[in-house]
Short mmCIF file of C-alpha atoms in Angstrom, two decimals:
data_model
loop_
_atom_site.label_atom_id
_atom_site.label_comp_id
_atom_site.label_asym_id
_atom_site.label_seq_id
_atom_site.Cartn_x
_atom_site.Cartn_y
_atom_site.Cartn_z
CA MET A 1 -16.70 -26.65 10.85
CA GLY A 2 -14.00 -28.26 8.92
CA ARG A 3 -11.40 -26.39 6.74
CA ARG A 4 -12.97 -26.11 2.97
CA LYS A 5 -11.28 -28.49 0.62
CA LEU A 6 -8.90 -26.95 -1.67
CA LYS A 7 -8.99 -27.44 -5.20
CA ASN A 8 -5.88 -28.45 -7.51
CA PRO A 9 -5.04 -25.18 -9.55
CA ASP A 10 -4.66 -27.48 -12.53
CA GLU A 11 -8.19 -28.58 -12.42
CA LEU A 12 -9.56 -25.02 -12.35
CA VAL A 13 -11.41 -23.70 -15.25
CA LYS A 14 -10.62 -20.13 -15.87
CA PRO A 15 -13.80 -17.74 -16.33
CA GLY A 16 -14.66 -16.75 -19.68
CA PRO A 17 -15.49 -13.02 -20.80
CA SER A 18 -18.97 -13.41 -20.02
CA ALA A 19 -18.29 -14.39 -16.42
CA THR A 20 -18.89 -11.64 -13.60
CA ILE A 21 -16.28 -10.15 -11.17
CA ALA A 22 -17.66 -12.25 -8.57
CA GLU A 23 -17.02 -15.35 -10.63
CA ARG A 24 -13.53 -14.24 -11.22
CA LEU A 25 -13.06 -13.67 -7.51
CA ARG A 26 -14.05 -17.27 -6.88
CA TYR A 27 -11.46 -18.31 -9.22
CA LEU A 28 -9.02 -16.39 -7.65
CA VAL A 29 -9.69 -17.72 -4.14
CA ASP A 30 -9.29 -21.39 -5.73
CA LEU A 31 -6.19 -20.45 -7.82
CA THR A 32 -4.56 -18.82 -4.36
CA ARG A 33 -5.62 -22.01 -2.50
CA LYS A 34 -6.86 -19.65 0.38
CA THR A 35 -10.12 -19.93 2.30
CA GLN A 36 -12.59 -17.24 2.09
CA VAL A 37 -11.58 -15.61 5.36
CA GLU A 38 -7.76 -15.62 4.24
CA PHE A 39 -8.62 -14.25 0.70
CA GLY A 40 -10.51 -11.42 2.57
CA LYS A 41 -7.53 -10.58 4.59
CA LEU A 42 -5.29 -10.09 1.58
CA ILE A 43 -7.89 -7.63 -0.11
CA ASN A 44 -8.78 -6.05 3.08
CA VAL A 45 -12.26 -6.78 3.20
CA ASP A 46 -14.28 -8.17 6.17
CA PRO A 47 -14.08 -11.76 6.07
CA SER A 48 -18.16 -11.90 7.18
CA ASN A 49 -18.83 -10.18 3.72
CA MET A 50 -16.64 -12.83 1.40
CA SER A 51 -19.34 -15.27 1.16
CA LYS A 52 -21.99 -12.65 -0.07
CA ILE A 53 -19.40 -11.14 -2.32
CA LEU A 54 -18.49 -14.34 -4.01
CA SER A 55 -21.95 -15.37 -4.33
CA GLY A 56 -22.92 -12.04 -6.15
CA ASN A 57 -25.16 -10.62 -3.41
CA TYR A 58 -22.99 -7.97 -2.11
CA PRO A 59 -21.82 -4.99 -4.20
CA ILE A 60 -18.23 -5.08 -5.64
CA THR A 61 -17.02 -1.39 -5.46
CA ASP A 62 -14.17 -0.02 -7.53
CA ALA A 63 -12.21 0.30 -4.53
CA MET A 64 -12.26 -3.34 -3.95
CA VAL A 65 -11.37 -3.97 -7.58
CA ASN A 66 -8.32 -1.62 -7.07
CA ARG A 67 -7.26 -3.53 -3.76
CA VAL A 68 -7.53 -6.73 -5.72
CA VAL A 69 -5.34 -5.34 -8.57
CA VAL A 70 -2.64 -3.87 -6.23
CA ASN A 71 -2.70 -6.46 -3.57
CA LEU A 72 -2.48 -9.41 -5.67
CA GLY A 73 -0.98 -8.12 -8.85
CA VAL A 74 -4.15 -9.07 -10.85
CA SER A 75 -4.85 -7.62 -14.18
CA LYS A 76 -7.59 -4.98 -13.85
CA ASP A 77 -8.82 -5.83 -17.65
CA TRP A 78 -8.93 -9.27 -16.97
CA LEU A 79 -10.99 -9.06 -13.54
CA THR A 80 -13.50 -6.28 -14.75
CA ASN A 81 -14.18 -7.64 -18.31
CA GLY A 82 -12.58 -10.81 -18.81
CA THR A 83 -9.69 -9.65 -21.60
CA ASP A 84 -6.02 -10.34 -20.67
CA VAL A 85 -4.87 -12.94 -18.22
CA PRO A 86 -5.19 -12.89 -14.47
CA TYR A 87 -1.28 -12.41 -13.76
CA PRO A 88 0.21 -10.83 -17.02
CA LYS A 89 3.94 -10.83 -17.62
CA SER A 90 4.02 -6.96 -17.50
CA ALA A 91 2.80 -6.89 -14.08
CA THR A 92 6.21 -7.71 -12.84
CA ALA A 93 8.13 -6.08 -15.52
CA GLY A 94 8.29 -2.46 -13.91
CA ALA A 95 9.65 -1.67 -10.48
CA PRO A 96 6.80 -0.97 -7.73
CA LEU A 97 6.24 2.47 -6.76
CA VAL A 98 7.26 1.55 -3.13
CA PRO A 99 8.61 -1.66 -2.02
CA GLU A 100 6.07 -3.09 0.23
CA VAL A 101 6.74 -5.60 2.92
CA ASP A 102 3.57 -7.44 3.95
CA THR A 103 4.68 -8.50 7.26
CA GLY A 104 1.31 -9.29 8.91
CA PRO A 105 2.17 -9.32 11.72
CA VAL A 106 5.39 -7.20 12.06
CA ALA A 107 7.96 -8.38 14.67
CA VAL A 108 9.06 -5.14 16.12
CA HIS A 109 11.91 -5.68 18.32
CA ASP A 110 12.90 -4.16 21.55
CA ARG A 111 14.41 -0.60 21.43
CA ASN A 112 18.03 -2.04 21.67
CA ALA A 113 17.94 -4.70 19.17
CA VAL A 114 19.59 -4.29 15.79
CA GLY A 115 17.48 -2.85 12.82
CA ALA A 116 15.77 0.26 11.53
CA PRO A 117 14.44 2.29 14.30
CA VAL A 118 10.43 2.32 14.60
CA TYR A 119 9.40 5.57 16.12
CA ASP A 120 6.10 6.30 17.96
CA ILE A 121 5.49 9.20 15.73
CA ASP A 122 2.66 9.90 13.42
CA ALA A 123 4.54 11.45 10.45
CA THR A 124 1.24 13.11 9.13
CA ALA A 125 0.14 14.83 12.35
CA GLY A 126 1.96 17.74 14.33
CA CYS A 127 3.92 20.74 13.55
CA VAL A 128 7.46 19.91 15.04
CA PRO A 129 9.87 19.02 12.45
CA LEU A 130 10.49 15.48 12.05
CA SER A 131 13.96 15.80 12.55
CA ARG A 132 13.65 17.08 15.97
CA MET A 133 11.56 13.92 16.94
CA PHE A 134 13.93 11.32 15.88
CA THR A 135 15.32 10.86 19.37
CA ASP A 136 15.79 7.63 21.42
CA GLU A 137 12.76 8.19 23.72
CA HIS A 138 10.46 8.06 20.68
CA ILE A 139 11.88 4.48 19.43
CA ILE A 140 9.58 1.84 20.32
CA GLY A 141 11.51 -0.84 18.52
CA ARG A 142 13.50 -1.90 15.52
CA LEU A 143 12.79 -3.89 12.52
CA ASP A 144 15.42 -6.07 10.52
CA LEU A 145 14.39 -7.16 7.23
CA PRO A 146 16.18 -8.16 4.20
CA GLY A 147 16.89 -5.18 2.01
CA LEU A 148 15.93 -2.71 4.78
CA ASP A 149 18.19 0.18 5.43
CA ARG A 150 18.94 0.20 9.10
CA THR A 151 19.62 3.98 9.32
CA GLN A 152 16.17 4.70 7.89
CA PRO A 153 13.38 5.93 10.43
CA ILE A 154 10.11 4.07 10.24
CA VAL A 155 7.25 6.07 11.27
CA ARG A 156 3.38 5.77 11.40
CA VAL A 157 0.75 7.31 8.84
CA SER A 158 -2.73 8.19 9.32
CA GLY A 159 -5.52 8.37 6.48
CA ASP A 160 -6.93 6.52 3.78
CA SER A 161 -5.77 8.54 0.86
CA MET A 162 -3.11 6.12 -0.09
CA GLU A 163 -5.07 2.97 0.51
CA PRO A 164 -4.84 0.09 -0.59
CA LYS A 165 -0.93 0.66 -0.92
CA ILE A 166 -0.50 2.42 2.47
CA ARG A 167 -3.06 1.47 4.99
CA ASP A 168 -4.26 4.00 7.78
CA GLY A 169 -1.99 3.17 10.71
CA GLY A 170 0.39 1.51 8.44
CA TYR A 171 4.33 2.43 8.79
CA ILE A 172 6.65 3.76 6.11
CA ALA A 173 10.62 3.93 6.06
CA ILE A 174 11.74 7.30 4.72
CA ARG A 175 14.72 8.95 3.60
CA GLN A 176 15.11 12.86 3.68
CA LEU A 177 16.03 14.46 0.58
CA SER A 178 16.88 18.14 -0.30
CA ARG A 179 13.87 19.99 -0.97
CA ASP A 180 15.64 21.70 -3.80
CA GLY A 181 17.18 18.70 -5.28
CA PHE A 182 16.17 16.11 -7.73
CA ILE A 183 12.89 14.36 -7.49
CA TYR A 184 12.08 11.00 -8.73
CA TRP A 185 8.76 11.56 -10.41
CA GLY A 186 6.06 9.08 -9.69
CA LYS A 187 7.56 7.95 -6.45
CA VAL A 188 5.80 8.05 -3.06
CA TYR A 189 6.93 10.93 -0.72
CA LEU A 190 6.19 12.39 2.66
CA VAL A 191 5.77 15.88 1.63
CA ILE A 192 5.76 18.59 4.34
CA THR A 193 4.27 21.99 4.04
CA GLU A 194 3.59 24.98 6.33
CA ASP A 195 0.08 23.64 6.64
CA TYR A 196 -0.08 19.96 6.10
CA ARG A 197 2.06 16.75 6.05
CA MET A 198 0.89 14.26 3.42
CA VAL A 199 1.86 11.14 1.88
CA LYS A 200 1.61 11.33 -1.81
CA ILE A 201 2.94 10.26 -5.17
CA VAL A 202 4.73 13.47 -6.60
CA ARG A 203 4.16 13.91 -10.34
CA LYS A 204 5.64 16.19 -12.78
CA HIS A 205 3.58 19.53 -13.54
CA THR A 206 3.86 21.26 -16.83
CA ASN A 207 4.69 24.45 -14.89
CA PRO A 208 8.42 23.67 -13.50
CA GLY A 209 7.69 25.84 -10.48
CA MET A 210 4.78 23.40 -9.52
CA VAL A 211 4.17 19.53 -8.63
CA ILE A 212 1.21 17.53 -8.45
CA LEU A 213 0.33 15.49 -5.47
CA HIS A 214 -1.38 12.26 -6.35
CA SER A 215 -3.41 9.90 -4.02
CA ILE A 216 -3.89 6.11 -4.94
CA ASN A 217 -7.55 6.39 -3.51
CA PRO A 218 -9.66 7.42 -6.43
CA GLU A 219 -11.77 9.35 -3.92
CA TYR A 220 -9.32 12.03 -3.49
CA ASP A 221 -8.51 14.55 -6.14
CA ASP A 222 -4.98 15.54 -7.23
CA MET A 223 -3.58 18.70 -5.61
CA GLU A 224 -1.26 21.22 -7.16
CA ILE A 225 1.30 23.02 -5.13
CA GLU A 226 4.07 25.35 -5.77
CA ARG A 227 7.29 23.70 -5.20
CA ASN A 228 8.72 26.24 -2.94
CA GLN A 229 5.95 25.61 -0.65
CA ILE A 230 7.63 22.10 0.11
CA GLN A 231 9.54 22.83 3.48
CA ALA A 232 10.82 19.28 3.65
CA LEU A 233 10.77 16.06 1.43
CA PHE A 234 11.26 12.41 2.42
CA LEU A 235 11.27 9.47 -0.33
CA VAL A 236 9.38 6.55 0.95
CA ASN A 237 11.43 3.40 0.60
CA GLY A 238 9.27 0.86 2.35
CA VAL A 239 5.67 0.25 3.49
CA PHE A 240 4.67 -1.99 6.46
CA ASN A 241 1.02 -2.76 6.61
CA TYR A 242 0.05 -5.24 9.44
CA GLU A 243 -2.66 -5.99 11.89
CA ILE A 244 -2.37 -7.56 15.44
CA LEU A 245 -4.03 -10.91 15.25
#
């Protein structure tokens, strides 16, 4: 089967307010000049389901809408109800929660190469202090990308509470902070307590002795913990989601 003929973006007609979400997704497929398979990979959808989604024969969940909004920078108001424009100027006006590098696939170099060390460590599992695990025998490669601090460790994370920003099995670059120091509210952190290791957005609580741990995945509720429960705090400075093709 030949490759689908791509439409010229200048010839596209933007869906009106009465259009369905599926129709707006079809418009985005043509606007981005992607095949259905390529577009499905961009929003983490099984390519075999894309045809049914675009034809309106497959349910479009809130999670799928959120992935389109986050991964493609599309206006949620436009996608869901036709107001606003697909790519509002305000979408790029503010700094992202975490600088994301969608390397897909990532080129991880050998352990003796130059770059930030990539560790064979799941930062959200185990009980050994991370600082004691940042040893040469745990290095599985190095990553050298523009803007990436070569001194910061890169570790793996598990779980879907931060999807679609951080996928299950993705990697993050982290920098340890003083647990009693200044917290950049609204940023993503690896938070370590006596019982848990979690990657969350840390938000300000009305009680100065507490913090709110927020997940991007709407299926997860916010958590409130006392600030003195935090044993270690790492700022997430980069996200690396990839898949081996």
